[in-house]
XYZ file of C-alpha atoms in Angstrom:
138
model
C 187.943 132.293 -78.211
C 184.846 132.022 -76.027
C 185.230 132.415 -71.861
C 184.270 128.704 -72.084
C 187.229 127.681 -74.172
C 189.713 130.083 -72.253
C 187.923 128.372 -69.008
C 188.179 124.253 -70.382
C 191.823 125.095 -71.159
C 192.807 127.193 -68.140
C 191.774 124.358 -65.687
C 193.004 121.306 -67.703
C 196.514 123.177 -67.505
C 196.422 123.917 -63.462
C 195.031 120.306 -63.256
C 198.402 119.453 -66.007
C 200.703 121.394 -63.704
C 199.740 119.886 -60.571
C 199.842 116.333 -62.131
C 203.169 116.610 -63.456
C 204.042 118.102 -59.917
C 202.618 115.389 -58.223
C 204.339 112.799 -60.214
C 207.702 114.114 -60.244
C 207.777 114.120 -56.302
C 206.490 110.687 -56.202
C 208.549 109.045 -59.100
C 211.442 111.248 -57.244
C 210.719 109.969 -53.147
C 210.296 106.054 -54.714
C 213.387 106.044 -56.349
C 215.945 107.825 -53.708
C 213.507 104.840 -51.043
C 214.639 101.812 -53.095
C 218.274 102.731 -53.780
C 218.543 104.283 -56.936
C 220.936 107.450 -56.614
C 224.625 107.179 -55.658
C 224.987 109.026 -52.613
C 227.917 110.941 -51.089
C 226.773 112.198 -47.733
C 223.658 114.201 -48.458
C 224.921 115.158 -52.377
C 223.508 112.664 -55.137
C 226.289 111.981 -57.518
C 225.262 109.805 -59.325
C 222.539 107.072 -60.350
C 222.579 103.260 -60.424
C 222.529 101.635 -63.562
C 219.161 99.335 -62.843
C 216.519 99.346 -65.196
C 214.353 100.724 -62.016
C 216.364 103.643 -61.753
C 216.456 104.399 -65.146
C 212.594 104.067 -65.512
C 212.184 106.650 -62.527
C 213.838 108.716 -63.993
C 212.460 108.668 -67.118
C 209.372 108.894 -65.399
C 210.426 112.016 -63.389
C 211.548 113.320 -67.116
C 207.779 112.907 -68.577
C 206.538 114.828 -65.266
C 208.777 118.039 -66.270
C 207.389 117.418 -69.594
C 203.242 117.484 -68.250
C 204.613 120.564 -66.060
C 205.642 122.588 -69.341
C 202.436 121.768 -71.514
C 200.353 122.557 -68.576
C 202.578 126.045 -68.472
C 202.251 126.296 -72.474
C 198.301 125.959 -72.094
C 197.949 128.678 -69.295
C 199.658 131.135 -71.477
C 197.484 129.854 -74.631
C 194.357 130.655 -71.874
C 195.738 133.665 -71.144
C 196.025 134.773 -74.726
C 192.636 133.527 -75.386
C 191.430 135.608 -72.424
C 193.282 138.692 -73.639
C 191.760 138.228 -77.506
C 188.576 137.751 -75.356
C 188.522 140.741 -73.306
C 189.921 143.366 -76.216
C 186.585 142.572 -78.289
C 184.696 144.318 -75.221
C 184.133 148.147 -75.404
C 185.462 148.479 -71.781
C 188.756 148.019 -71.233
C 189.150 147.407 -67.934
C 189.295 143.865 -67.790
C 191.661 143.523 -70.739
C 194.367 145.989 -69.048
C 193.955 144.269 -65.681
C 194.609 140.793 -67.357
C 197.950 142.484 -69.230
C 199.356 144.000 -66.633
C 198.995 141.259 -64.359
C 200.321 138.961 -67.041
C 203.405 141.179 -67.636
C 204.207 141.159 -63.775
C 203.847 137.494 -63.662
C 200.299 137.320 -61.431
C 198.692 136.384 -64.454
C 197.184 133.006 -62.614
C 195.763 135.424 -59.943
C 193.838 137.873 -63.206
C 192.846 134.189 -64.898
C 191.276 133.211 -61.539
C 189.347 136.563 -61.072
C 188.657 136.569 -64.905
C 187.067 133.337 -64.948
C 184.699 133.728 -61.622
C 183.591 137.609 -62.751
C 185.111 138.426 -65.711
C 183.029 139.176 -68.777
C 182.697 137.094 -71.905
C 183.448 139.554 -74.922
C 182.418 136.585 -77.576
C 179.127 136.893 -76.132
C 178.967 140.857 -76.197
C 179.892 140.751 -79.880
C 176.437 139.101 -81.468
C 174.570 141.594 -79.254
C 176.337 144.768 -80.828
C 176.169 143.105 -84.341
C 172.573 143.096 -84.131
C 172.165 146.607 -83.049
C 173.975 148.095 -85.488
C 171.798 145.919 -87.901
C 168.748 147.727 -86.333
C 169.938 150.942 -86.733
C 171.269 150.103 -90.385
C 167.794 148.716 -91.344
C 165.981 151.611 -89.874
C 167.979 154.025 -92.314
């Protein structure tokens, strides 16, 4: 997967996740505003039976929903990244982008990989044609 793939889906996931955020909060503030939870004191314990209600929530429901593909498509970038990286002859960048995956800072390694990081589709043409060189010089 090229860094230009990894970098189309990285962003249209945080732009997913903050969406679905987004959404949730509003579908969440207009329906407590117009009535639509039973309340006991500060607990909710219940909601109203109004087609309103229902339709907030269901709306709230599709939110979580665009929260977890936007989730599911930063850990398909990060994947892509990883597959990316291990095709380099350095390292580096693949451990750092592991590691930091593993310990759950895996947005912060995307972030860095996608401003510096190297792409190792690009790297791989390159070494392809040197060893055809050498190979045709034999």
């Amino acid at each position: 997967m090229s860094k230009a793939t990894v970098t189309r889906i990285f962003v249209g996931s945080v732009i997913a996740v903050v969406a679905g955020i987004i959404l949730a909060i509003v579908a969440l503030l207009v329906a407590y505003a117009n009535g639509a939870f039973v309340m006991d004191g500060p607990d909710v314990v219940g909601i109203r039976g109004t087609t309103f209600a229902w339709t907030m929530v269901g709306l709230a429901v599709v939110a979580g929903l665009v929260v977890m593909a936007g989730f599911v498509g930063g850990m398909v970038a990060w994947v892509g990244a990883l597959l990316n990286t291990a095709q380099l002859t350095d390292k580096t960048w693949f451990i750092i982008l592991l590691l930091l995956g593993i310990w759950n800072l895996g947005v912060l390694a995307m972030i860095a990989y996608l401003i510096a990081g190297p792409d190792g589709t690009a790297a791989a043409p390159d070494s392809d044609a040197a060893l055809r060189r050498e190979t045709s010089h034999a």
